[in-house]
Short mmCIF file of C-alpha atoms in Angstrom, two decimals:
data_model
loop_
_atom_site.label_atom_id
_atom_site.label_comp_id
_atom_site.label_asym_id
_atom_site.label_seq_id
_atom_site.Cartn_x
_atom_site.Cartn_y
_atom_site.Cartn_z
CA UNK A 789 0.00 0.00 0.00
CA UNK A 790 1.68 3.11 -1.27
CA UNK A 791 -1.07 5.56 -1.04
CA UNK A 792 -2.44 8.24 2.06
CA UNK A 793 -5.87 7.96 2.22
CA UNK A 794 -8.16 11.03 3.65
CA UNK A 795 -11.74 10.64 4.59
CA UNK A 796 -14.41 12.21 3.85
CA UNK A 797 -13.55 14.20 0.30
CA UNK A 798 -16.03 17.02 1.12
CA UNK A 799 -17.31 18.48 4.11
CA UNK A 800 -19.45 21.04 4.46
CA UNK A 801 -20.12 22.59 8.12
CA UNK A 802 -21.64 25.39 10.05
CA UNK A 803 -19.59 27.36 12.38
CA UNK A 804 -20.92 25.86 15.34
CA UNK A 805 -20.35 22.62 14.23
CA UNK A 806 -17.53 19.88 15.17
CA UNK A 807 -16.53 17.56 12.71
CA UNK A 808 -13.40 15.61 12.58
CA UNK A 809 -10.84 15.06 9.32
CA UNK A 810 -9.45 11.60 8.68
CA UNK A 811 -6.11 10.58 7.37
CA UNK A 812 -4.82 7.57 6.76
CA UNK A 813 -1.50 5.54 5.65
CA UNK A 814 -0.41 1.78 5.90
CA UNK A 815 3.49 2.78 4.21
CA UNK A 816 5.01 2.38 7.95
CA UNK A 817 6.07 5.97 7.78
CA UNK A 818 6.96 7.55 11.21
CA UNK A 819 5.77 11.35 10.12
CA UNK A 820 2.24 12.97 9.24
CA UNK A 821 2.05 16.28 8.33
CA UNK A 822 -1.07 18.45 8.47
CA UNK A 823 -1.27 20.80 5.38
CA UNK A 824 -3.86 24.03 4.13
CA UNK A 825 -4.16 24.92 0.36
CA UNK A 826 -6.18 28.07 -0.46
CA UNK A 827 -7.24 27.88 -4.31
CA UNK A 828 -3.86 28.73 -6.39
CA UNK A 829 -1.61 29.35 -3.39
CA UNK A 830 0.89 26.44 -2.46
CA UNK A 831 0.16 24.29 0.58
CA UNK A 832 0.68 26.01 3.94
CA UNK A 833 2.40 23.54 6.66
CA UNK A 834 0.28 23.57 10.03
CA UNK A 835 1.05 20.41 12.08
CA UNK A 836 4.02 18.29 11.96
CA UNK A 837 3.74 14.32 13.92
CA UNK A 838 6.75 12.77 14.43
CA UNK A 839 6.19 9.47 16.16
CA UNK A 840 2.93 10.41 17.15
CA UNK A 841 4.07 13.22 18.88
CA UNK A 842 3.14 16.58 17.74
CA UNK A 843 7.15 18.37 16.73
CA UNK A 844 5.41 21.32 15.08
CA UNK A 845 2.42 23.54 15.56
CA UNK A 846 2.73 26.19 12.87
CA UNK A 847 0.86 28.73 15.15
CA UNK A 848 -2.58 27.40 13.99
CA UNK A 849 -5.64 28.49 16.20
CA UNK A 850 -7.16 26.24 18.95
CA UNK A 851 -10.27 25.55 16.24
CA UNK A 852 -8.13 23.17 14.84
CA UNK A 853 -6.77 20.34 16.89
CA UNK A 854 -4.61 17.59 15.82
CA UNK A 855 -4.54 13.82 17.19
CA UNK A 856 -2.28 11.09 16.31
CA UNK A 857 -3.95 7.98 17.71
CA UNK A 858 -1.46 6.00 15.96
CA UNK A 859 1.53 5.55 13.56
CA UNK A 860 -1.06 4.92 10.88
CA UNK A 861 -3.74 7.42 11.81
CA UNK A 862 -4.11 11.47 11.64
CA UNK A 863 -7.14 13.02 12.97
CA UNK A 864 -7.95 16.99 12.76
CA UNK A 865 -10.80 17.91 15.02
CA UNK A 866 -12.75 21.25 14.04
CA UNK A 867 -14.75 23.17 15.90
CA UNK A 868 -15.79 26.83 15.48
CA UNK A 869 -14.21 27.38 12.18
CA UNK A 870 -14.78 30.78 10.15
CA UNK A 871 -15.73 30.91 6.40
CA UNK A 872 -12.23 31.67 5.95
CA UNK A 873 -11.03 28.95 6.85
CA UNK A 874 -12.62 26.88 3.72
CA UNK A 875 -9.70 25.36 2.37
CA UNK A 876 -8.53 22.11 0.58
CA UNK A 877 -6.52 20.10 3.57
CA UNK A 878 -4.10 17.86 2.85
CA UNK A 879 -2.67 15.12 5.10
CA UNK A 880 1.36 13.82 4.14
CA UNK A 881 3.62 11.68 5.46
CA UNK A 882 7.61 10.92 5.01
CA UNK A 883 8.85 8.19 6.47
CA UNK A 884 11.03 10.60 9.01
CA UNK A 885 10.41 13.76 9.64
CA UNK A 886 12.01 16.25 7.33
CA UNK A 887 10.71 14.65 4.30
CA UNK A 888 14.35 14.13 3.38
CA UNK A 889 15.31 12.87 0.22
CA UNK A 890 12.30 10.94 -0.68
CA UNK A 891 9.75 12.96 -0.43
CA UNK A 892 6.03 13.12 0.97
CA UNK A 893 3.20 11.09 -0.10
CA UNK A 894 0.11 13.45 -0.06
CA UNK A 895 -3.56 12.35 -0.30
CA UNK A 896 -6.14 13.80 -2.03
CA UNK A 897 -7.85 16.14 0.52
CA UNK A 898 -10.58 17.01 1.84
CA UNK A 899 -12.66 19.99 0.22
CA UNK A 900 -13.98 22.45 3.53
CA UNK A 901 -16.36 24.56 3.22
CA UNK A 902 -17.80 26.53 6.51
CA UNK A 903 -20.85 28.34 6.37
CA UNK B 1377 15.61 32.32 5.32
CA UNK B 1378 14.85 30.24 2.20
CA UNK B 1379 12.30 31.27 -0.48
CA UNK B 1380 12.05 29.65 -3.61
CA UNK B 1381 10.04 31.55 -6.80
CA UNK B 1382 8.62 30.37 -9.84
CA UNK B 1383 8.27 33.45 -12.22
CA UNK B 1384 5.67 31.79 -14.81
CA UNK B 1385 2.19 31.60 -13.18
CA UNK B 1386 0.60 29.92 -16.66
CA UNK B 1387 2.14 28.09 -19.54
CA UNK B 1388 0.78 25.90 -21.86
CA UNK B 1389 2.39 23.70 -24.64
CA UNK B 1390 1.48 21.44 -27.65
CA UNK B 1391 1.03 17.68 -26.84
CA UNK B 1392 4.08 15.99 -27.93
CA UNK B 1393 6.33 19.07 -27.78
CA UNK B 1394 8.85 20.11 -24.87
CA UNK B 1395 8.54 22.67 -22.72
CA UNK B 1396 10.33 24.09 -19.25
CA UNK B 1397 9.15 25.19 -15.66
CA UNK B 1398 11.62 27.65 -14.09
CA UNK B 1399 12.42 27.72 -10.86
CA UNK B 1400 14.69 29.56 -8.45
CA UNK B 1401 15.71 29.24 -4.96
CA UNK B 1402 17.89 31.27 -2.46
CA UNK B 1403 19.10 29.33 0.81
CA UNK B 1404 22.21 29.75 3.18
CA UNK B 1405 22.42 26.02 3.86
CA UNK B 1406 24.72 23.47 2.28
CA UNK B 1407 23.27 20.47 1.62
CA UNK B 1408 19.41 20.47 0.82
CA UNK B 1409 16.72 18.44 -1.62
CA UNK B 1410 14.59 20.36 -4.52
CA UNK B 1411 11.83 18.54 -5.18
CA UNK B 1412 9.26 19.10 -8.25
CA UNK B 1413 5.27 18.07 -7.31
CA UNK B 1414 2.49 18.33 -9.54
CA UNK B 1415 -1.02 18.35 -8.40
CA UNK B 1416 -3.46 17.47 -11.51
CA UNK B 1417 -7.08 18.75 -10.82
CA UNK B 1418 -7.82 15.41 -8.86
CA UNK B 1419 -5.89 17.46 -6.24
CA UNK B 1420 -3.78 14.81 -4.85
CA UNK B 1421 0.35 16.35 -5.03
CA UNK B 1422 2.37 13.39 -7.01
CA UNK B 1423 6.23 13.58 -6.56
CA UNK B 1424 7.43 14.03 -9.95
CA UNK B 1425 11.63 14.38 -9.33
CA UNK B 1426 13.77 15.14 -6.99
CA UNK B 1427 17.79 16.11 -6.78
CA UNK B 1428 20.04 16.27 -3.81
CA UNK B 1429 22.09 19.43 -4.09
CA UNK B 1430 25.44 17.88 -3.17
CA UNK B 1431 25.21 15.66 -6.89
CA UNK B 1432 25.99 17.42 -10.05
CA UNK B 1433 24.48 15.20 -12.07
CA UNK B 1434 20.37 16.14 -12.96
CA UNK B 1435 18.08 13.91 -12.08
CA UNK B 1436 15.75 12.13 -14.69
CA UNK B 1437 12.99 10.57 -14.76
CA UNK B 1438 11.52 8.96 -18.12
CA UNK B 1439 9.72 12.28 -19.84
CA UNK B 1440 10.76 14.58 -16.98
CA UNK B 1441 14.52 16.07 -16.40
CA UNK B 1442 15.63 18.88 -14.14
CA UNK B 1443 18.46 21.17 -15.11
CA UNK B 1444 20.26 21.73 -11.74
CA UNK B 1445 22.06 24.82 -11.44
CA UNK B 1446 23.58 24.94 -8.37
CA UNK B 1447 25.81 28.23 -8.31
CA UNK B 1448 23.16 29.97 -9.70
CA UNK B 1449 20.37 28.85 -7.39
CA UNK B 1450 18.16 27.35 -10.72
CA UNK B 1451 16.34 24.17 -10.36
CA UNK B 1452 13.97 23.98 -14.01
CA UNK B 1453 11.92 21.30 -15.23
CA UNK B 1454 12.11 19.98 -18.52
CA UNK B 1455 8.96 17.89 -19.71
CA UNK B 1456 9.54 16.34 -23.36
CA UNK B 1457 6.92 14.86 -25.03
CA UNK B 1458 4.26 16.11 -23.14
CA UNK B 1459 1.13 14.41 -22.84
CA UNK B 1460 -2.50 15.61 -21.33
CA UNK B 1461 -2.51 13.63 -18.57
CA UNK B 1462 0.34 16.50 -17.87
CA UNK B 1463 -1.96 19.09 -17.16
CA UNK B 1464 -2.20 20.22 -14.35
CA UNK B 1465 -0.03 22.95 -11.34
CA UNK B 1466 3.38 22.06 -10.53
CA UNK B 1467 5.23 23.40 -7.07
CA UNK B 1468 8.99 23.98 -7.08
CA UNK B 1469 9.69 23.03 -3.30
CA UNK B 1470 13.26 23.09 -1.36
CA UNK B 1471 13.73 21.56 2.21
CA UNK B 1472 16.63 21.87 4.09
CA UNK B 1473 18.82 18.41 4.52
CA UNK B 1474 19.11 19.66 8.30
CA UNK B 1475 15.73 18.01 9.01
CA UNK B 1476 13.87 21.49 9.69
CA UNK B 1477 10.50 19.53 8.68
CA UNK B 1478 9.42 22.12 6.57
CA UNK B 1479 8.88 23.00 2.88
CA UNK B 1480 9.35 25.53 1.19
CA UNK B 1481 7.10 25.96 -2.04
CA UNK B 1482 6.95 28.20 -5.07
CA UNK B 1483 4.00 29.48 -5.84
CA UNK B 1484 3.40 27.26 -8.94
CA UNK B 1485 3.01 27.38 -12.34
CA UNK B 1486 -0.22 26.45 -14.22
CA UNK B 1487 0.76 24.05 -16.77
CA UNK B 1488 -1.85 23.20 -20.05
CA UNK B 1489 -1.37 20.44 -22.30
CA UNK B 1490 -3.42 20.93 -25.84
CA UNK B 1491 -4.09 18.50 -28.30
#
């Protein structure tokens, strides 16, 4: 298995709502990184897990909350979010942290839209 | 601080011709990765080459090339042949080889691929 998976493709949620991204990878890699694309911009690092223990918190607000429940597993709870924060997020992972000479393997992403 | 630029938001090119994504980079460090991703509109970002800046020799792979530059901080992309499934925004990216965890993209270029 060579891919990251993210669940659910689209989300679309209120601004009092919680919901909860899902990312997903079977590679064995030790690092999952938590990125933010606005339409046409490059992706924006915000979280960094390095054997599912958080190594970088790009100075993201509290609505967004990480958890790394395992080596295979990358959650990202939301909760309170503001229009602006519609985004495509994308979930990585390297097999060390600082992709290194390899690379990341992205998934797809998950489309937000808040309302 | 490292930045790295791509100077040629759009570009578009005749299927089966050649054509070349510039890139440019400015970084104090001495040993670092450049890395080219694309990200076709399924949105997932595929690792399309990568060089270590320590080897002189450009990397290749099949249709794709890079034309390392290192004294003058240039780090293009040659695509020859190109085909539609090459459609699609491709990031320049640099990341330090001291493990700082962090990318550093360009800000892309728009690439079309007409029949």
């Amino acid at each position: 298995d060579t891919e990251v998976t993210q669940t659910p493709k689209h989300l679309v949620m209120g601004m009092t709502n919680k919901k909860s991204l899902k990312c997903e990878q079977h590679m064995g890699h030790r690092a999952m990184y938590w990125y933010k694309q606005k339409a046409k911009k490059p992706p924006e690092l915000m979280f960094v897990y390095s054997y599912e223990k958080l190594s970088i918190n790009e100075s993201v607000p509290s609505r967004f909350s990480p958890e790394c429940p395992n080596s295979s597993l990358l959650n990202l709870h939301l909760h309170a979010l503001q229009p602006e924060d519609s985004a495509l997020y994308l979930c990585a992972s390297s097999q060390a942290a600082g992709a290194g000479y390899n690379g990341y393997t992205f998934g797809s992403g998950t489309r937000l839209t808040v309302v | 601080a490292q930045t790295v630029t791509q100077s040629q938001p759009e570009m578009s090119v005749q299927e089966a011709e050649t054509v070349t994504l510039s890139c440019t980079y400015d970084t104090s460090e001495n040993n670092y990765y450049l890395f080219w991703y694309k990200q076709p509109p399924s949105r997932q970002m595929i690792l399309v080459i990568r060089q270590e800046a320590y080897k002189q020799q450009n990397a290749t792979e099949n249709r794709f090339s890079v034309n390392f530059q290192k004294a003058a901080k240039s780090f293009s992309l040659k695509i020859s042949d190109s085909q539609l499934g090459d459609t699609a925004m491709y990031f320049c990216a640099s990341e330090s080889a001291s493990g700082t965890y962090k990318y550093i993209f360009g800000t892309g270029t728009r690439l079309k691929v007409l029949a």
